[in-house]
Short mmCIF file of C-alpha atoms and ligand atoms in Angstrom, two decimals:
data_model
loop_
_atom_site.label_atom_id
_atom_site.label_comp_id
_atom_site.label_asym_id
_atom_site.label_seq_id
_atom_site.Cartn_x
_atom_site.Cartn_y
_atom_site.Cartn_z
CA MET A 1 -23.39 -55.00 22.50
CA ILE A 2 -20.93 -56.94 19.56
CA TYR A 3 -18.89 -54.61 17.03
CA ILE A 4 -17.52 -57.75 14.40
CA THR A 5 -14.93 -57.30 11.31
CA THR A 6 -13.43 -58.26 9.27
CA PRO A 7 -9.79 -57.51 7.58
CA ILE A 8 -10.75 -54.03 5.53
CA TYR A 9 -8.87 -55.98 1.60
CA TYR A 10 -6.88 -54.43 -0.80
CA PRO A 11 -9.75 -52.92 -3.78
CA ASN A 12 -6.71 -53.98 -5.71
CA ASP A 13 -8.75 -56.43 -7.91
CA ARG A 14 -11.97 -57.30 -7.30
CA PRO A 15 -12.43 -60.43 -3.93
CA HIS A 16 -11.36 -63.93 -5.01
CA ILE A 17 -13.70 -66.11 -2.27
CA GLY A 18 -10.15 -66.55 0.08
CA HIS A 19 -12.14 -62.36 1.08
CA ALA A 20 -15.39 -64.01 0.45
CA TYR A 21 -14.33 -66.80 3.00
CA THR A 22 -13.64 -64.79 5.86
CA THR A 23 -16.54 -62.11 5.56
CA ILE A 24 -19.19 -64.71 5.19
CA MET A 25 -17.74 -65.88 8.34
CA ALA A 26 -18.61 -62.67 10.18
CA ASP A 27 -21.59 -62.11 8.74
CA THR A 28 -22.81 -65.83 9.31
CA PHE A 29 -21.42 -64.69 13.16
CA ALA A 30 -23.58 -61.42 12.60
CA ARG A 31 -26.45 -62.85 11.94
CA TRP A 32 -26.29 -65.61 13.86
CA ASN A 33 -26.14 -62.88 16.89
CA ARG A 34 -29.13 -60.53 15.65
CA LEU A 35 -31.32 -63.16 16.08
CA ALA A 36 -30.33 -64.52 19.31
CA GLY A 37 -30.84 -60.90 20.50
CA GLU A 38 -27.79 -58.78 20.62
CA GLU A 39 -27.10 -55.87 18.88
CA VAL A 40 -25.07 -55.68 16.54
CA PHE A 41 -22.40 -53.27 14.94
CA PHE A 42 -20.91 -55.65 11.83
CA LEU A 43 -18.19 -53.97 9.81
CA THR A 44 -15.86 -54.25 6.33
CA GLY A 45 -14.81 -52.46 3.83
CA THR A 46 -11.26 -51.30 1.81
CA ASP A 47 -7.61 -50.85 2.61
CA GLU A 48 -6.82 -47.84 -0.25
CA HIS A 49 -4.05 -46.63 0.19
CA GLY A 50 0.02 -47.64 -0.23
CA LEU A 51 2.73 -48.68 -2.38
CA LYS A 52 -0.12 -51.46 -3.54
CA LEU A 53 -2.61 -49.89 -5.22
CA GLN A 54 -0.15 -46.72 -5.56
CA ARG A 55 2.06 -49.24 -8.68
CA GLU A 56 -1.15 -50.60 -9.69
CA ALA A 57 -2.96 -47.75 -10.35
CA GLU A 58 0.04 -45.86 -12.07
CA LYS A 59 -0.15 -49.57 -14.32
CA ARG A 60 -3.29 -49.25 -15.24
CA GLY A 61 -2.79 -45.32 -16.60
CA MET A 62 -5.59 -44.54 -13.35
CA ASP A 63 -5.83 -41.60 -10.62
CA PRO A 64 -5.80 -43.58 -7.22
CA LYS A 65 -8.79 -42.75 -5.21
CA LYS A 66 -10.53 -43.07 -8.76
CA PHE A 67 -8.80 -46.11 -9.23
CA VAL A 68 -10.03 -47.37 -5.82
CA ASP A 69 -13.52 -45.79 -6.11
CA GLU A 70 -13.74 -48.16 -8.66
CA MET A 71 -12.64 -51.07 -7.40
CA SER A 72 -14.75 -50.60 -4.07
CA SER A 73 -18.03 -50.26 -5.42
CA ILE A 74 -16.94 -53.83 -7.14
CA PHE A 75 -16.49 -54.66 -3.42
CA LYS A 76 -19.15 -53.79 -2.43
CA GLU A 77 -22.07 -55.61 -5.68
CA TYR A 78 -19.70 -58.67 -4.78
CA TRP A 79 -20.91 -58.42 -1.28
CA ARG A 80 -24.30 -57.11 -2.30
CA LEU A 81 -24.64 -60.43 -4.37
CA LEU A 82 -23.51 -62.26 -1.46
CA ASN A 83 -26.47 -60.55 1.09
CA ILE A 84 -23.23 -59.23 3.24
CA SER A 85 -25.54 -57.66 5.81
CA TYR A 86 -23.13 -55.30 6.70
CA ASP A 87 -23.81 -52.36 8.63
CA ARG A 88 -20.91 -49.51 7.37
CA PHE A 89 -18.45 -50.26 4.73
CA ILE A 90 -15.29 -48.14 5.81
CA ARG A 91 -12.84 -46.66 2.78
CA THR A 92 -9.41 -45.44 4.51
CA THR A 93 -10.21 -42.17 1.51
CA ASP A 94 -12.80 -41.37 4.26
CA GLU A 95 -12.85 -38.23 5.53
CA ASP A 96 -13.61 -39.82 9.58
CA HIS A 97 -11.08 -42.22 8.86
CA VAL A 98 -7.83 -40.03 7.28
CA GLN A 99 -8.49 -37.32 10.10
CA THR A 100 -8.87 -40.50 12.77
CA VAL A 101 -5.43 -41.27 12.09
CA LYS A 102 -4.30 -37.94 12.51
CA ARG A 103 -5.31 -37.33 15.35
CA ALA A 104 -3.49 -41.65 16.53
CA LEU A 105 -0.33 -40.44 14.79
CA GLU A 106 -0.27 -37.44 16.71
CA LYS A 107 -0.58 -38.21 20.14
CA LEU A 108 2.05 -40.70 19.89
CA TYR A 109 4.21 -37.77 18.16
CA SER A 110 3.88 -36.18 21.28
CA LYS A 111 4.45 -38.48 23.36
CA GLY A 112 7.45 -39.48 22.37
CA LEU A 113 7.65 -42.90 20.87
CA ILE A 114 7.74 -41.81 17.66
CA TYR A 115 11.31 -40.74 16.18
CA ARG A 116 13.83 -40.63 13.27
CA GLY A 117 16.12 -43.09 11.84
CA VAL A 118 16.88 -45.28 8.66
CA TYR A 119 15.59 -48.23 7.57
CA ARG A 120 17.57 -50.80 5.38
CA GLY A 121 15.50 -53.87 4.68
CA TRP A 122 13.73 -56.30 2.47
CA TYR A 123 9.94 -56.01 1.44
CA CYS A 124 7.49 -57.32 0.18
CA THR A 125 4.83 -55.31 -2.18
CA SER A 126 2.58 -57.93 -2.16
CA CYS A 127 2.52 -58.50 2.00
CA GLU A 128 3.69 -54.59 2.01
CA LYS A 129 5.92 -55.43 5.13
CA PHE A 130 9.14 -55.69 5.37
CA LEU A 131 11.13 -59.61 5.81
CA SER A 132 13.62 -60.55 8.17
CA SER A 133 15.83 -62.85 7.14
CA ASP A 134 14.02 -65.76 9.11
CA GLU A 135 11.16 -64.47 6.89
CA TYR A 136 11.55 -65.24 3.61
CA ILE A 137 13.77 -67.47 1.67
CA GLU A 138 16.07 -67.59 -1.17
CA LYS A 139 16.87 -69.12 -3.95
CA ASP A 140 19.33 -68.49 -6.59
CA GLY A 141 20.78 -65.96 -4.87
CA LYS A 142 17.26 -64.07 -4.40
CA LYS A 143 15.43 -63.44 -1.99
CA ILE A 144 11.74 -63.85 -2.09
CA CYS A 145 8.65 -64.17 -0.11
CA PRO A 146 7.40 -67.38 1.11
CA ILE A 147 3.29 -66.39 1.35
CA HIS A 148 3.46 -64.30 -2.25
CA GLY A 149 6.42 -66.29 -4.38
CA LYS A 150 7.64 -62.57 -5.62
CA GLU A 151 11.26 -61.18 -5.23
CA LEU A 152 12.05 -58.84 -2.27
CA ASP A 153 12.38 -55.47 -2.81
CA TYR A 154 15.83 -53.89 -1.21
CA VAL A 155 14.33 -50.10 0.54
CA GLU A 156 16.65 -47.98 2.61
CA GLU A 157 15.91 -44.51 3.22
CA GLU A 158 14.89 -42.52 5.71
CA THR A 159 11.48 -43.07 8.11
CA TYR A 160 9.89 -42.44 11.32
CA PHE A 161 10.00 -45.44 13.56
CA LEU A 162 7.72 -45.71 15.96
CA LYS A 163 9.06 -47.44 19.14
CA LEU A 164 7.45 -51.27 20.18
CA SER A 165 10.03 -52.10 21.74
CA LEU A 166 9.35 -50.88 24.80
CA TYR A 167 5.76 -52.85 24.73
CA GLU A 168 6.96 -55.86 24.47
CA ASP A 169 6.39 -57.55 28.21
CA PHE A 170 2.62 -55.87 26.98
CA VAL A 171 2.11 -57.80 24.99
CA LYS A 172 3.03 -60.70 25.94
CA ASP A 173 0.62 -61.14 28.83
CA ALA A 174 -1.50 -59.68 25.63
CA LEU A 175 -0.95 -62.88 24.63
CA ARG A 176 -1.86 -64.93 27.15
CA LYS A 177 -4.97 -64.09 27.98
CA ASP A 178 -8.11 -65.29 25.70
CA ILE A 179 -8.35 -62.89 23.24
CA VAL A 180 -6.79 -64.75 20.15
CA TYR A 181 -8.68 -67.75 19.39
CA PRO A 182 -7.86 -70.26 18.88
CA PRO A 183 -5.06 -69.59 21.61
CA SER A 184 -3.34 -72.15 18.81
CA TYR A 185 -2.40 -68.77 17.58
CA ALA A 186 -1.48 -66.86 20.34
CA ARG A 187 1.06 -69.14 20.97
CA GLU A 188 3.01 -68.35 17.63
CA ILE A 189 3.23 -65.37 18.76
CA LEU A 190 4.03 -65.74 21.83
CA SER A 191 7.06 -67.57 20.68
CA LYS A 192 8.85 -65.36 17.70
CA ILE A 193 8.39 -62.33 19.87
CA GLU A 194 10.20 -64.90 21.87
CA LYS A 195 12.81 -66.08 20.45
CA GLU A 196 13.34 -62.09 18.57
CA GLY A 197 12.01 -59.82 20.83
CA LEU A 198 9.56 -57.77 19.16
CA ARG A 199 11.56 -54.16 17.41
CA ASP A 200 10.34 -51.23 16.68
CA ILE A 201 8.58 -50.98 13.55
CA SER A 202 9.21 -48.24 10.42
CA ILE A 203 6.30 -46.56 10.51
CA THR A 204 6.11 -44.03 7.18
CA ARG A 205 7.24 -43.75 4.44
CA PRO A 206 9.05 -41.00 1.89
CA LYS A 207 6.27 -39.06 0.16
CA ASN A 208 8.60 -39.01 -3.82
CA ARG A 209 8.51 -42.96 -2.53
CA VAL A 210 5.22 -43.79 -1.45
CA TYR A 211 2.61 -41.03 -2.12
CA TRP A 212 -0.34 -42.39 -1.75
CA GLY A 213 -1.19 -42.44 1.36
CA ILE A 214 -2.44 -40.17 4.35
CA GLU A 215 0.77 -37.49 4.87
CA ALA A 216 2.70 -38.07 8.98
CA PRO A 217 0.86 -34.90 10.90
CA TRP A 218 4.54 -33.51 12.33
CA ASP A 219 6.24 -34.27 8.33
CA PRO A 220 4.98 -33.30 5.55
CA ASN A 221 7.59 -35.52 3.27
CA HIS A 222 6.26 -38.88 4.97
CA THR A 223 3.38 -40.63 4.49
CA VAL A 224 1.48 -42.94 6.85
CA TYR A 225 3.04 -46.63 7.01
CA VAL A 226 -0.56 -48.46 5.17
CA TRP A 227 -0.77 -51.18 8.02
CA ILE A 228 -1.31 -48.52 10.14
CA ASP A 229 -3.61 -46.73 8.44
CA ALA A 230 -5.42 -49.89 7.58
CA LEU A 231 -5.80 -50.37 11.58
CA LEU A 232 -7.01 -47.36 12.70
CA ASN A 233 -10.42 -48.38 10.82
CA TYR A 234 -11.09 -50.70 13.52
CA VAL A 235 -11.51 -47.94 16.46
CA THR A 236 -12.40 -45.39 13.19
CA ALA A 237 -16.00 -46.93 12.49
CA ALA A 238 -16.63 -47.61 16.32
CA GLY A 239 -16.40 -43.51 16.73
CA TYR A 240 -12.75 -42.86 18.21
CA LEU A 241 -13.64 -39.57 16.89
CA GLU A 242 -17.07 -39.21 17.97
CA SER A 243 -18.63 -38.78 21.95
CA SER A 244 -16.43 -41.31 24.13
CA GLU A 245 -18.98 -43.07 25.46
CA LYS A 246 -21.02 -44.14 22.49
CA PHE A 247 -16.60 -45.14 21.46
CA LEU A 248 -16.43 -47.46 25.01
CA ARG A 249 -19.74 -49.62 24.26
CA ILE A 250 -19.23 -50.36 21.41
CA TRP A 251 -15.18 -50.81 21.26
CA PRO A 252 -14.76 -53.24 23.73
CA SER A 253 -16.86 -55.79 22.15
CA ALA A 254 -14.92 -56.37 18.81
CA HIS A 255 -14.18 -59.24 17.43
CA HIS A 256 -12.00 -59.29 14.81
CA PHE A 257 -11.71 -61.52 12.45
CA ILE A 258 -8.59 -62.42 10.52
CA GLY A 259 -6.63 -64.31 8.31
CA LYS A 260 -3.64 -66.36 9.27
CA ASP A 261 -1.76 -63.98 6.74
CA ILE A 262 -2.57 -61.58 8.92
CA LEU A 263 -1.84 -61.96 12.96
CA TRP A 264 1.23 -60.06 13.63
CA PHE A 265 -0.18 -57.08 12.96
CA HIS A 266 -3.80 -57.40 14.47
CA THR A 267 -1.40 -58.93 17.00
CA ALA A 268 1.74 -57.89 18.08
CA ILE A 269 1.41 -54.27 16.54
CA TRP A 270 -2.55 -53.39 16.99
CA PHE A 271 -2.00 -54.74 21.09
CA ALA A 272 1.17 -52.61 21.03
CA LEU A 273 -0.65 -49.55 18.90
CA LEU A 274 -3.85 -49.91 20.94
CA ARG A 275 -2.19 -49.25 23.83
CA MET A 276 -0.30 -46.73 22.90
CA LEU A 277 -3.14 -44.79 22.27
CA ASP A 278 -4.84 -45.77 25.34
CA LEU A 279 -7.22 -47.78 24.38
CA PRO A 280 -8.54 -51.62 25.71
CA LEU A 281 -8.02 -54.50 24.11
CA PRO A 282 -10.67 -55.81 21.09
CA ARG A 283 -12.09 -58.67 22.80
CA ARG A 284 -11.29 -61.19 20.11
CA VAL A 285 -8.60 -62.26 16.70
CA ILE A 286 -11.14 -64.78 15.21
CA VAL A 287 -7.98 -66.65 13.19
CA HIS A 288 -8.96 -68.62 10.50
CA ALA A 289 -6.44 -70.85 8.20
CA PHE A 290 -6.76 -70.15 4.47
CA ILE A 291 -8.27 -72.52 1.11
CA VAL A 292 -5.72 -73.59 -0.75
CA LEU A 293 -5.68 -74.74 -4.24
CA ARG A 294 -2.43 -78.12 -3.95
CA GLY A 295 -0.61 -76.88 -0.89
CA ARG A 296 -1.04 -72.90 -2.40
CA LYS A 297 -2.75 -70.08 -0.90
CA ILE A 298 -5.82 -69.37 -3.30
CA GLY A 299 -4.47 -65.62 -4.30
CA LYS A 300 -4.05 -63.19 -7.05
CA SER A 301 0.18 -63.78 -6.03
CA ALA A 302 -0.33 -67.28 -6.61
CA GLY A 303 -2.39 -67.04 -9.92
CA ASN A 304 -4.45 -69.31 -8.89
CA VAL A 305 -7.80 -67.14 -7.66
CA VAL A 306 -10.74 -68.62 -7.92
CA PRO A 307 -13.28 -65.98 -8.94
CA ILE A 308 -16.32 -66.07 -6.68
CA GLU A 309 -18.31 -65.60 -9.84
CA ALA A 310 -17.55 -69.40 -10.54
CA LEU A 311 -19.06 -70.63 -7.46
CA ILE A 312 -22.04 -69.04 -8.35
CA GLU A 313 -22.67 -70.10 -11.65
CA ARG A 314 -21.30 -73.80 -10.61
CA TYR A 315 -24.49 -73.92 -8.13
CA GLY A 316 -26.94 -71.69 -9.04
CA SER A 317 -27.21 -69.13 -6.05
CA PRO A 318 -25.14 -66.86 -4.25
CA ASP A 319 -26.39 -69.31 -0.95
CA ALA A 320 -25.11 -72.19 -1.81
CA VAL A 321 -21.55 -70.53 -1.78
CA ARG A 322 -22.50 -69.36 1.42
CA TYR A 323 -22.79 -73.22 2.72
CA LEU A 324 -20.28 -74.65 0.59
CA LEU A 325 -17.54 -72.16 1.69
CA LEU A 326 -18.24 -72.63 5.82
CA ARG A 327 -19.16 -76.65 5.50
CA PHE A 328 -15.15 -76.85 3.98
CA SER A 329 -14.49 -74.01 7.00
CA SER A 330 -11.27 -74.60 9.19
CA LEU A 331 -9.51 -71.69 11.47
CA GLU A 332 -6.91 -74.47 11.93
CA LYS A 333 -5.85 -75.87 9.05
CA ASP A 334 -5.79 -74.79 5.73
CA VAL A 335 -8.70 -76.49 3.59
CA GLU A 336 -7.82 -78.18 -0.33
CA PHE A 337 -10.18 -76.25 -2.53
CA GLY A 338 -11.99 -78.52 -5.11
CA PHE A 339 -14.97 -79.52 -7.01
CA ASP A 340 -15.44 -83.11 -6.42
CA GLN A 341 -15.96 -82.64 -2.46
CA MET A 342 -18.43 -79.28 -3.21
CA ASP A 343 -20.43 -80.75 -5.59
CA ALA A 344 -21.23 -83.87 -3.64
CA ALA A 345 -21.73 -82.07 0.04
CA TYR A 346 -24.14 -80.01 -2.22
CA ASN A 347 -25.68 -82.81 -3.88
CA SER A 348 -26.53 -84.87 -0.57
CA GLU A 349 -26.49 -82.07 2.39
CA LEU A 350 -28.76 -78.91 0.47
CA ALA A 351 -30.16 -80.82 -3.68
CA ASP A 352 -31.45 -84.21 -1.42
CA THR A 353 -31.62 -83.55 2.43
CA LEU A 354 -32.57 -79.86 2.77
CA GLY A 355 -34.29 -79.56 -1.09
CA ASN A 356 -36.20 -82.63 -0.98
CA LEU A 357 -37.39 -82.57 2.71
CA VAL A 358 -38.92 -79.10 2.17
CA ARG A 359 -40.57 -80.07 -1.29
CA ARG A 360 -41.85 -82.81 -0.42
CA LEU A 361 -43.72 -81.12 2.52
CA GLY A 362 -44.95 -79.21 1.58
CA VAL A 363 -45.39 -81.38 -1.88
CA LEU A 364 -48.03 -83.18 1.24
CA ALA A 365 -49.27 -80.58 3.18
CA LYS A 366 -51.23 -78.91 -0.08
CA LYS A 367 -52.14 -82.01 -1.04
CA LYS A 368 -53.36 -84.37 1.87
CA LEU A 369 -54.57 -80.67 3.58
CA SER A 370 -55.31 -78.19 1.57
CA GLY A 371 -52.16 -76.98 2.70
CA VAL A 372 -53.33 -76.59 5.91
CA VAL A 373 -50.90 -77.67 8.71
CA GLU A 374 -52.86 -76.96 12.52
CA ARG A 375 -51.41 -77.21 15.84
CA SER A 376 -51.77 -80.79 17.01
CA ASP A 377 -49.60 -83.47 19.47
CA ILE A 378 -45.33 -83.84 20.58
CA ASP A 379 -43.88 -86.50 18.88
CA ARG A 380 -41.93 -86.01 22.33
CA ASP A 381 -39.00 -88.46 20.25
CA LEU A 382 -38.28 -86.34 17.15
CA GLU A 383 -38.71 -83.27 20.06
CA ASP A 384 -35.83 -85.44 22.07
CA LYS A 385 -33.75 -85.01 18.81
CA VAL A 386 -33.80 -81.42 17.73
CA ILE A 387 -33.84 -80.37 20.59
CA ASN A 388 -30.50 -82.05 21.02
CA SER A 389 -29.53 -81.46 17.34
CA VAL A 390 -30.25 -77.59 18.12
CA LYS A 391 -28.25 -77.33 21.75
CA LYS A 392 -25.83 -78.51 19.87
CA ALA A 393 -25.73 -76.26 16.69
CA GLN A 394 -25.50 -73.60 19.45
CA SER A 395 -22.20 -74.99 21.49
CA LEU A 396 -20.60 -75.57 18.23
CA MET A 397 -21.24 -72.37 16.88
CA ASN A 398 -20.21 -70.23 20.63
CA GLU A 399 -17.12 -72.17 19.56
CA LEU A 400 -16.67 -70.80 15.95
CA ARG A 401 -17.00 -74.21 14.66
CA PHE A 402 -19.19 -72.96 11.81
CA SER A 403 -18.15 -76.41 9.30
CA GLU A 404 -19.23 -78.76 12.74
CA THR A 405 -22.13 -76.14 13.41
CA LEU A 406 -23.75 -77.18 9.47
CA VAL A 407 -23.44 -80.22 10.62
CA ALA A 408 -25.28 -80.15 13.45
CA ILE A 409 -28.45 -78.10 11.57
CA PHE A 410 -28.39 -80.34 8.67
CA ASP A 411 -28.82 -83.25 11.80
CA ILE A 412 -32.09 -82.18 12.45
CA PHE A 413 -33.41 -82.18 8.77
CA ARG A 414 -32.03 -85.68 9.05
CA GLU A 415 -33.80 -86.45 11.85
CA VAL A 416 -36.89 -84.52 9.75
CA ASN A 417 -37.10 -86.96 7.56
CA ALA A 418 -36.07 -90.34 8.45
CA TYR A 419 -39.44 -89.08 10.90
CA LEU A 420 -41.51 -89.03 7.25
CA ASN A 421 -40.39 -92.23 6.46
CA ARG A 422 -41.15 -93.63 10.07
CA THR A 423 -44.50 -92.17 10.37
CA GLU A 424 -45.67 -92.43 6.64
CA PRO A 425 -48.07 -89.96 6.09
CA TRP A 426 -48.60 -90.30 2.48
CA ARG A 427 -50.50 -93.91 3.54
CA GLU A 428 -53.13 -91.48 5.82
CA GLU A 429 -55.75 -89.55 4.51
CA ARG A 430 -55.38 -86.86 6.55
CA PRO A 431 -51.88 -86.63 8.71
CA ARG A 432 -51.86 -83.80 10.41
CA ARG A 433 -49.73 -85.54 13.26
CA SER A 434 -46.97 -86.18 11.35
CA LEU A 435 -47.25 -83.16 9.28
CA TYR A 436 -46.74 -80.80 11.99
CA ASN A 437 -44.19 -82.27 13.85
CA ALA A 438 -42.00 -82.42 11.14
CA PHE A 439 -42.56 -78.69 9.67
CA GLU A 440 -42.65 -78.05 14.14
CA ALA A 441 -38.35 -80.13 12.90
CA LEU A 442 -37.83 -77.92 9.89
CA ARG A 443 -39.07 -74.85 11.08
CA ILE A 444 -36.03 -74.96 13.82
CA GLY A 445 -33.77 -76.05 11.92
CA THR A 446 -34.57 -72.58 9.08
CA VAL A 447 -33.76 -70.50 11.45
CA LEU A 448 -30.07 -72.25 12.28
CA LEU A 449 -30.20 -72.63 8.66
CA TYR A 450 -30.72 -68.48 8.57
CA PRO A 451 -27.69 -66.62 9.24
CA PHE A 452 -25.56 -68.46 6.72
CA MET A 453 -28.02 -68.77 4.32
CA PRO A 454 -30.69 -66.19 4.29
CA SER A 455 -32.54 -66.26 1.25
CA THR A 456 -32.85 -69.89 0.77
CA ALA A 457 -34.28 -69.81 4.70
CA GLU A 458 -36.99 -66.66 3.43
CA ARG A 459 -37.68 -68.57 1.03
CA ILE A 460 -38.78 -71.44 2.15
CA ALA A 461 -39.63 -69.65 5.51
CA LYS A 462 -42.35 -67.40 2.84
CA ALA A 463 -42.91 -71.16 1.38
CA LEU A 464 -44.28 -72.73 4.03
CA GLY A 465 -45.62 -70.63 5.67
CA PHE A 466 -43.64 -69.16 8.86
CA GLU A 467 -40.67 -66.30 9.80
CA ILE A 468 -37.94 -65.87 11.52
CA LYS A 469 -37.70 -63.52 14.00
CA SER A 470 -35.34 -64.70 16.99
CA PHE A 471 -33.12 -67.72 17.83
CA GLU A 472 -36.72 -67.93 21.05
CA GLU A 473 -38.45 -69.48 18.57
CA LEU A 474 -36.32 -72.67 18.98
CA GLU A 475 -39.30 -74.82 20.97
CA MET A 476 -41.13 -77.17 19.00
CA GLY A 477 -44.96 -77.17 19.38
CA MET A 478 -44.30 -72.87 19.49
CA ARG A 479 -46.26 -72.07 16.03
CA ASP A 480 -49.79 -72.82 15.00
CA THR A 481 -50.86 -73.00 11.95
CA TYR A 482 -48.80 -72.72 8.03
CA ASN A 483 -50.33 -71.84 5.57
CA VAL A 484 -48.60 -72.81 2.82
CA ALA A 485 -48.36 -71.17 0.02
CA GLU A 486 -45.44 -73.44 -2.70
CA ALA A 487 -43.43 -76.38 -2.55
CA PRO A 488 -40.34 -74.96 -3.94
CA ILE A 489 -37.71 -76.77 -5.57
CA LEU A 490 -34.29 -74.79 -3.95
CA PHE A 491 -31.29 -76.72 -5.57
CA ARG A 492 -31.01 -78.04 -8.96
CA LYS A 493 -28.84 -80.78 -9.09
CA VAL A 494 -25.12 -80.36 -10.69
CA ARG A 495 -23.91 -83.26 -12.68
CA GLU A 496 -20.59 -84.24 -10.62
CA GLY A 497 -16.63 -84.19 -11.56
CA GLN A 498 -17.41 -82.20 -15.13
N1 MSP B 501 -5.40 -54.78 3.45
C1 MSP B 501 -5.01 -55.56 4.87
C2 MSP B 501 -5.68 -56.15 5.35
C3 MSP B 501 -5.66 -54.30 6.30
S1 MSP B 501 -7.20 -54.93 8.30
C4 MSP B 501 -6.72 -54.18 8.81
C5 MSP B 501 -4.89 -57.49 3.77
N2 MSP B 501 -5.92 -57.25 3.36
S2 MSP B 501 -6.25 -58.97 1.58
O1 MSP B 501 -7.25 -57.77 -0.21
O2 MSP B 501 -5.11 -59.64 1.70
O3 MSP B 501 -6.43 -59.64 2.46
C6 MSP B 501 -6.63 -60.72 3.28
C7 MSP B 501 -7.75 -61.30 3.43
O4 MSP B 501 -8.02 -62.04 3.07
C8 MSP B 501 -7.07 -62.74 4.62
O5 MSP B 501 -6.24 -62.26 6.15
C9 MSP B 501 -7.69 -63.38 5.00
O6 MSP B 501 -9.20 -63.09 5.76
C10 MSP B 501 -8.39 -63.33 3.51
N3 MSP B 501 -8.23 -64.06 2.81
C11 MSP B 501 -7.12 -63.69 1.47
N4 MSP B 501 -6.99 -64.85 0.59
C12 MSP B 501 -6.94 -65.62 1.38
C13 MSP B 501 -7.15 -67.95 1.38
N5 MSP B 501 -6.94 -68.15 0.02
N6 MSP B 501 -7.89 -68.19 2.18
C14 MSP B 501 -8.88 -67.84 2.79
N7 MSP B 501 -8.38 -66.12 3.19
C15 MSP B 501 -7.51 -65.73 2.37
O7 MSP B 501 -4.35 -58.18 4.26
#
């Protein structure tokens, strides 16, 4: 069992390539695990409460629920377009989630972990977070959020606090286990806690300021802080309210994919919260860096959004977008967005290496063998190279190195191209051996490519006459016959630099 989650996104606007980035990564990981024979439960959704959404709805003169209804269906449309194979799309306005939040908070309250107080501080509505003096920057006497570049609001109000400080040692220990990946991110949070300690956090807002939220079970004048509400989505969907057997089967295998902007919430706060609720920690928190444009994180606040459509239109298919976003992905380093490098990769890797190969093999099989490629003996040299790349791809994927995994998969396609150039089947009358070997290698590459580019992989399989079922098929000589249906043109080149 493996439970895979994305962050639940704020539906204050349509998703952009930053949201697509995490979602495609998680989807690829989900599909990869399914092919590897794992039972997968894959969750995504929308984070619908809080001040940010309340303000956005007000700005549009809309009822917040109506607004999030509309926006969450837009998210679903984008994920359908991008072939995201989620098992559940959770909304924090879903009834089972609202009940989960209430039940969890009642438990914390009855354990004496919540107390009343006054909060004074600077708030970033875009982050939905209070920023400490170490976190904000000062410019012309104003306090500014370093991520969103926006002026902070001063807030002084009655609130309920959660006794996070009691869990400092627990959180530090948890950060030393191998949960956070890559581990450098765990060290970052550890040193922050070592420097500042772990302070109690404000977990409610007065209803007269933030009415768009789940009511605190012990005080109807307060709503639950949106981040506490949001984090609990992961346990709602694992069945917190249902049978504990189901929950305990799913929950401990949780793999959370997140961007580094929300690392603090998914470690310090989340680990402590789970402990307070007597629940096990997730298996993994997988963190990636940002897609940036001229050094700034792509996002609505910075005003440098790259719409998902811009990529789909340019590269002609959602699958090409999936490929390019992961081809230039990194967990550790921010990636500068640029059409130039994407154009070059699209043309040389997708159009030339893969597209031409599929076309060439389809045409040759039809012309020389009437579209029927039958079993022949295996070319050991090609087999060695292919198996080597398969192993490499698998071990890179174990380390969640998506970009390098793609390179290893494309090594197979490059190898088949080189093999064809070597064996020159176009010179032979019935080049059965070289075509069978090329087909086998291409089939293996296509099975590995499926999690990244599901529609393209299916299309290749259908055109050349094979099926994609599981990673048990990653050996040469497993298929008897190919009945070639067509020789498709998969990708049309783009004009670079325009
Ligand atoms: N609602 C919270 C998450 C709650 S999870 C319990 C939130 N939502 S968000 O809409 O702001 O989405 C944040 C996530 O989107 C980031 O953590 C990251 O995964 C992804 N990204 C948004 N912009 C991005 C980039 N420019 N680059 C990479 N990822 C980006 O925070």
